[in-house]
Short mmCIF file of C-alpha atoms and ligand atoms in Angstrom, two decimals:
data_model
loop_
_atom_site.label_atom_id
_atom_site.label_comp_id
_atom_site.label_asym_id
_atom_site.label_seq_id
_atom_site.Cartn_x
_atom_site.Cartn_y
_atom_site.Cartn_z
CA MET A 1 37.72 -73.78 -4.02
CA LYS A 2 39.04 -75.76 -6.93
CA SER A 3 42.75 -76.51 -6.85
CA GLU A 4 45.03 -76.89 -9.83
CA PHE A 5 45.47 -80.51 -10.74
CA THR A 6 48.18 -81.76 -13.05
CA PRO A 7 47.38 -85.28 -14.17
CA ASP A 8 50.06 -87.91 -14.05
CA PRO A 9 51.23 -88.32 -17.66
CA THR A 10 51.23 -92.10 -17.32
CA ILE A 11 47.49 -92.17 -16.97
CA SER A 12 46.51 -88.85 -18.52
CA SER A 13 46.62 -89.34 -22.26
CA ASP A 14 44.13 -92.04 -23.14
CA ARG A 15 42.97 -92.83 -19.59
CA PRO A 16 42.19 -89.55 -17.87
CA PHE A 17 42.19 -89.61 -14.10
CA VAL A 18 38.66 -89.60 -12.78
CA GLU A 19 38.75 -89.35 -9.02
CA GLU A 20 35.43 -91.13 -8.48
CA LYS A 21 36.77 -94.21 -10.19
CA TYR A 22 39.46 -94.69 -7.61
CA GLU A 23 39.10 -95.97 -4.12
CA PRO A 24 41.68 -95.58 -1.40
CA LEU A 25 43.30 -98.95 -0.65
CA GLY A 26 42.28 -98.82 2.96
CA LYS A 27 45.66 -100.23 3.85
CA GLU A 28 48.12 -98.47 6.04
CA VAL A 29 51.80 -98.44 5.46
CA TYR A 30 54.20 -98.32 8.37
CA VAL A 31 57.74 -97.15 8.31
CA LYS A 32 59.90 -97.49 11.37
CA LYS A 33 60.21 -93.96 12.75
CA GLU A 34 63.93 -93.68 13.31
CA THR A 35 65.00 -95.49 10.14
CA GLY A 36 62.20 -95.00 7.63
CA LEU A 37 63.21 -91.90 5.72
CA ASP A 38 66.93 -92.56 6.01
CA ALA A 39 66.53 -96.05 4.69
CA MET A 40 64.57 -94.79 1.72
CA ALA A 41 67.00 -91.98 0.98
CA GLY A 42 70.22 -93.78 1.80
CA ASP A 43 70.90 -97.23 0.45
CA GLY A 44 67.75 -97.17 -1.62
CA GLY A 45 66.47 -100.14 0.32
CA TYR A 46 63.00 -99.46 1.58
CA ARG A 47 62.36 -102.29 4.00
CA GLU A 48 58.82 -103.15 4.80
CA GLY A 49 58.38 -103.47 8.53
CA TYR A 50 57.44 -106.61 10.39
CA LEU A 51 53.77 -107.48 10.50
CA GLY A 52 54.05 -107.67 14.28
CA ASP A 53 55.13 -104.01 14.36
CA ALA A 54 52.13 -102.96 12.28
CA ILE A 55 49.80 -104.86 14.62
CA ARG A 56 51.46 -103.38 17.70
CA PHE A 57 51.17 -99.84 16.35
CA LYS A 58 47.52 -100.43 15.53
CA MET A 59 46.80 -101.66 19.06
CA LYS A 60 48.67 -98.70 20.54
CA ARG A 61 46.74 -96.26 18.40
CA GLU A 62 43.45 -97.81 19.41
CA GLY A 63 44.39 -97.93 23.07
CA LYS A 64 44.26 -101.73 23.15
CA ARG A 65 46.31 -103.29 25.95
CA PHE A 66 48.52 -106.14 24.79
CA TRP A 67 50.18 -107.46 27.92
CA ALA A 68 51.28 -111.10 27.99
CA GLY A 69 48.01 -112.15 29.60
CA ASP A 70 45.72 -110.20 27.26
CA ASN A 71 43.74 -111.74 24.45
CA ILE A 72 44.44 -109.91 21.17
CA SER A 73 42.61 -112.26 18.80
CA GLU A 74 40.65 -109.47 17.14
CA TYR A 75 43.94 -108.06 15.84
CA VAL A 76 45.47 -111.34 14.60
CA SER A 77 43.96 -113.38 11.75
CA ASP A 78 44.87 -116.97 10.94
CA ALA A 79 46.77 -115.79 7.88
CA ASP A 80 48.67 -113.27 10.03
CA LYS A 81 49.70 -116.05 12.37
CA GLU A 82 51.74 -117.80 9.71
CA GLN A 83 53.67 -114.61 8.98
CA LEU A 84 54.08 -113.88 12.70
CA ILE A 85 55.49 -117.38 13.26
CA ASN A 86 57.97 -116.89 10.41
CA ASP A 87 59.13 -113.58 11.86
CA ALA A 88 59.37 -114.99 15.40
CA ALA A 89 61.38 -117.98 14.11
CA GLU A 90 63.86 -115.54 12.57
CA ALA A 91 64.07 -113.67 15.87
CA PHE A 92 64.60 -116.88 17.86
CA GLU A 93 67.47 -117.76 15.51
CA THR A 94 69.12 -114.54 16.62
CA VAL A 95 68.51 -115.42 20.27
CA LEU A 96 70.15 -118.84 19.78
CA ASP A 97 73.08 -117.19 18.01
CA ARG A 98 73.50 -114.74 20.87
CA LEU A 99 73.45 -117.68 23.29
CA LEU A 100 76.35 -119.16 21.26
CA ILE A 101 74.44 -122.30 20.31
CA ASP A 102 75.54 -123.90 17.05
CA ARG A 103 72.22 -124.24 15.26
CA GLU A 104 73.93 -125.21 12.01
CA ASN A 105 75.72 -128.35 13.23
CA ASP A 106 73.99 -129.37 16.45
CA PRO A 107 71.24 -131.66 15.14
CA ASN A 108 69.09 -130.99 18.20
CA SER A 109 69.23 -127.24 17.75
CA LYS A 110 68.64 -127.12 14.02
CA GLY A 111 64.91 -126.57 13.99
CA THR A 112 64.66 -125.13 17.48
CA ALA A 113 64.01 -121.52 16.50
CA ARG A 114 61.02 -122.51 14.40
CA ARG A 115 59.77 -124.99 17.04
CA LEU A 116 59.89 -122.24 19.65
CA ALA A 117 57.98 -119.80 17.44
CA LYS A 118 55.27 -122.37 16.68
CA MET A 119 55.05 -123.46 20.31
CA TYR A 120 54.51 -119.89 21.52
CA PHE A 121 51.79 -119.08 18.99
CA ASN A 122 49.99 -122.43 18.79
CA GLU A 123 50.44 -123.86 22.27
CA ILE A 124 51.75 -122.11 25.34
CA MET A 125 50.40 -118.67 24.35
CA ALA A 126 47.54 -119.82 22.11
CA GLY A 127 45.01 -118.20 24.43
CA ARG A 128 46.26 -114.75 23.39
CA TYR A 129 45.67 -115.26 19.69
CA GLU A 130 42.55 -117.44 19.65
CA SER A 131 39.09 -116.04 20.25
CA ALA A 132 37.06 -117.30 23.20
CA PRO A 133 35.86 -120.91 22.97
CA ASP A 134 32.19 -120.82 22.14
CA ALA A 135 30.17 -122.07 25.04
CA THR A 136 26.65 -122.86 23.96
CA ALA A 137 24.31 -122.04 26.81
CA PHE A 138 21.29 -124.19 27.69
CA PRO A 139 18.27 -122.74 29.48
CA ASN A 140 18.02 -123.39 33.21
CA ASP A 141 14.75 -121.60 33.87
CA SER A 142 12.13 -124.32 34.22
CA THR A 143 10.36 -125.01 37.52
CA ASP A 144 12.72 -127.88 38.31
CA ARG A 145 15.81 -125.90 37.45
CA TYR A 146 19.10 -126.85 39.09
CA GLU A 147 19.69 -124.54 42.00
CA GLY A 148 22.62 -126.22 43.70
CA MET A 149 26.31 -125.46 43.51
CA LEU A 150 28.41 -126.84 40.71
CA VAL A 151 32.13 -127.33 41.18
CA VAL A 152 34.33 -128.24 38.24
CA ARG A 153 37.99 -129.12 38.49
CA SER A 154 40.09 -128.03 35.52
CA GLU A 155 43.67 -129.01 34.80
CA LEU A 156 45.74 -125.95 34.01
CA ARG A 157 48.95 -125.38 32.14
CA SER A 158 50.18 -121.85 32.03
CA MET A 159 53.37 -119.83 31.91
CA CYS A 160 54.51 -117.01 34.15
CA SER A 161 55.02 -113.77 32.30
CA HIS A 162 58.07 -112.90 34.39
CA HIS A 163 60.28 -115.86 33.45
CA HIS A 164 58.32 -117.77 30.78
CA GLN A 165 58.53 -120.80 33.04
CA PRO A 166 55.70 -123.35 33.22
CA VAL A 167 52.91 -123.04 35.74
CA SER A 168 51.00 -126.23 36.34
CA GLY A 169 48.05 -126.95 38.54
CA VAL A 170 44.30 -127.11 38.87
CA ALA A 171 41.49 -124.61 39.07
CA TYR A 172 38.31 -125.36 40.99
CA ILE A 173 35.47 -123.38 39.50
CA GLY A 174 32.37 -123.07 41.64
CA ILE A 175 29.14 -121.59 40.36
CA ILE A 176 25.53 -121.22 41.30
CA ALA A 177 23.85 -121.24 37.90
CA ALA A 178 21.74 -118.34 36.74
CA ASN A 179 19.15 -118.84 33.96
CA LYS A 180 21.51 -120.72 31.70
CA LEU A 181 23.98 -123.56 31.92
CA ILE A 182 27.02 -124.31 29.79
CA GLY A 183 28.42 -127.76 29.06
CA LEU A 184 30.75 -129.12 31.74
CA SER A 185 33.77 -129.29 29.45
CA LYS A 186 33.31 -125.60 28.62
CA TYR A 187 34.44 -124.53 32.09
CA THR A 188 37.75 -126.22 31.47
CA ARG A 189 38.00 -124.90 27.91
CA ILE A 190 37.48 -121.36 29.15
CA ALA A 191 39.96 -121.84 32.02
CA GLN A 192 42.59 -123.24 29.67
CA TRP A 193 42.00 -120.48 27.14
CA CYS A 194 42.74 -117.97 29.93
CA ALA A 195 45.74 -119.98 31.14
CA ARG A 196 47.49 -120.41 27.79
CA ARG A 197 49.07 -116.99 27.93
CA GLY A 198 51.80 -115.37 29.92
CA THR A 199 50.11 -114.83 33.25
CA LEU A 200 50.40 -114.27 36.95
CA GLN A 201 48.38 -116.71 39.01
CA GLU A 202 46.48 -113.87 40.71
CA GLU A 203 45.59 -112.38 37.33
CA LEU A 204 44.66 -115.80 35.92
CA CYS A 205 42.25 -116.41 38.80
CA ASN A 206 40.50 -113.11 38.03
CA ASP A 207 40.44 -113.78 34.29
CA ILE A 208 38.78 -117.18 34.71
CA ALA A 209 36.14 -115.76 37.08
CA ARG A 210 35.36 -112.91 34.70
CA GLU A 211 35.11 -115.13 31.60
CA ILE A 212 32.93 -117.73 33.37
CA MET A 213 30.63 -114.93 34.55
CA LYS A 214 30.46 -113.61 31.00
CA SER A 215 29.49 -116.92 29.41
CA THR A 216 27.10 -118.12 32.12
CA GLY A 217 25.49 -114.85 33.18
CA SER A 218 25.95 -115.92 36.81
CA GLU A 219 27.14 -113.45 39.41
CA ASN A 220 27.87 -116.13 41.97
CA ILE A 221 31.26 -117.58 41.18
CA GLY A 222 34.27 -118.86 43.05
CA VAL A 223 37.62 -119.75 41.53
CA TYR A 224 40.37 -121.43 43.52
CA ILE A 225 43.70 -122.29 41.89
CA GLN A 226 46.60 -124.24 43.27
CA ALA A 227 49.68 -124.46 41.12
CA THR A 228 53.39 -125.01 41.11
CA HIS A 229 55.64 -122.51 39.38
CA GLY A 230 58.66 -123.45 37.33
CA CYS A 231 60.26 -120.13 38.19
CA CYS A 232 60.35 -121.13 41.86
CA GLU A 233 61.28 -124.77 41.21
CA ASN A 234 63.85 -124.62 38.43
CA ARG A 235 65.66 -121.43 39.33
CA GLY A 236 65.77 -118.80 42.03
CA ILE A 237 64.80 -120.40 45.33
CA MET A 238 64.67 -123.90 43.75
CA ALA A 239 61.69 -124.76 45.93
CA HIS A 240 60.52 -128.18 44.81
CA SER A 241 57.45 -128.41 46.96
CA SER A 242 56.20 -124.86 46.68
CA LEU A 243 52.52 -124.50 46.02
CA THR A 244 50.70 -121.26 45.34
CA GLN A 245 47.02 -120.87 46.12
CA THR A 246 44.77 -118.07 44.93
CA THR A 247 41.06 -117.50 45.40
CA VAL A 248 38.59 -115.15 43.75
CA LEU A 249 35.06 -115.05 45.18
CA LYS A 250 32.11 -113.20 43.69
CA GLY A 251 28.53 -112.66 44.84
CA ALA A 252 27.25 -115.26 47.32
CA PHE A 253 30.64 -117.00 47.37
CA LYS A 254 32.04 -113.84 48.93
CA ASP A 255 29.11 -112.55 50.96
CA ASP A 256 27.46 -115.71 52.25
CA GLN A 257 29.52 -117.74 54.72
CA GLY A 258 27.46 -120.91 54.03
CA THR A 259 28.13 -120.76 50.27
CA LYS A 260 31.79 -120.05 50.84
CA LYS A 261 32.11 -123.02 53.21
CA GLU A 262 30.25 -125.32 50.83
CA PHE A 263 32.65 -124.34 48.04
CA PHE A 264 35.75 -125.16 50.08
CA ASP A 265 34.17 -128.35 51.46
CA ASN A 266 33.50 -129.42 47.87
CA ILE A 267 37.12 -128.76 46.94
CA LYS A 268 38.27 -130.88 49.87
CA MET A 269 35.96 -133.71 48.80
CA GLN A 270 37.30 -133.51 45.25
CA GLN A 271 40.87 -133.66 46.52
CA GLU A 272 40.06 -136.68 48.69
CA PHE A 273 38.31 -138.36 45.75
CA SER A 274 41.19 -137.74 43.41
CA PRO A 275 44.30 -136.11 44.81
CA ARG A 276 46.44 -134.43 42.26
ZN1 LIG B 1 58.04 -116.42 37.23
#
């Protein structure tokens, strides 16, 4: 059925509207639900929402989880990051104001809002916004392939998602290689990529095991983390010598007592060689 179509006079006279010539923009416009229409009708000020809101709505719509420990790099481009940092800096200014800190006259607090925004996106939470480090795999399938256990110690810096306090420690990653090997530094790169988010140590241990399995194709993995937590040291119970240990064992590391023992013996030897 053909519907009546009244052309817009601004394009009708000498430039008739030909539908085929136009393409939808492919962009979506978001208006905050509770304020959108009112804002447009009321003070005439239609305010474009924050980019972060648009990204959050998109993730919600697509059922993408975006907890503090989740990687959301496929939703955030490098160009977006700049805008997100600007918006976060503005929000941190409000936080400082609410904390009654004079960010106009205190020279040490002047650029703090922006420093915080940059630090979250580019450093302490970088592992949320950056895609996985590429770990080139080398074949390990010749007759003299390496069949032993490999244990790599990786320094970790993370942040607890409950208090945004630093978590600092080491992960010992044990693996029995499958048909490919990745460079030694890649284990640490992957571990740090997982750590530079808001995490729980238990969750972090799982994340590292899963990502190492993904990039090595090995099903025999052990991850042991020991770390101190700022939220226990600097506040709350103020426990200065608290140490949290977590272990995730997969495949032979879990099922074979010999492999499990070798892993923990290796950790002990590493700690004797170079205590942290
Ligand atoms: Zn905490």
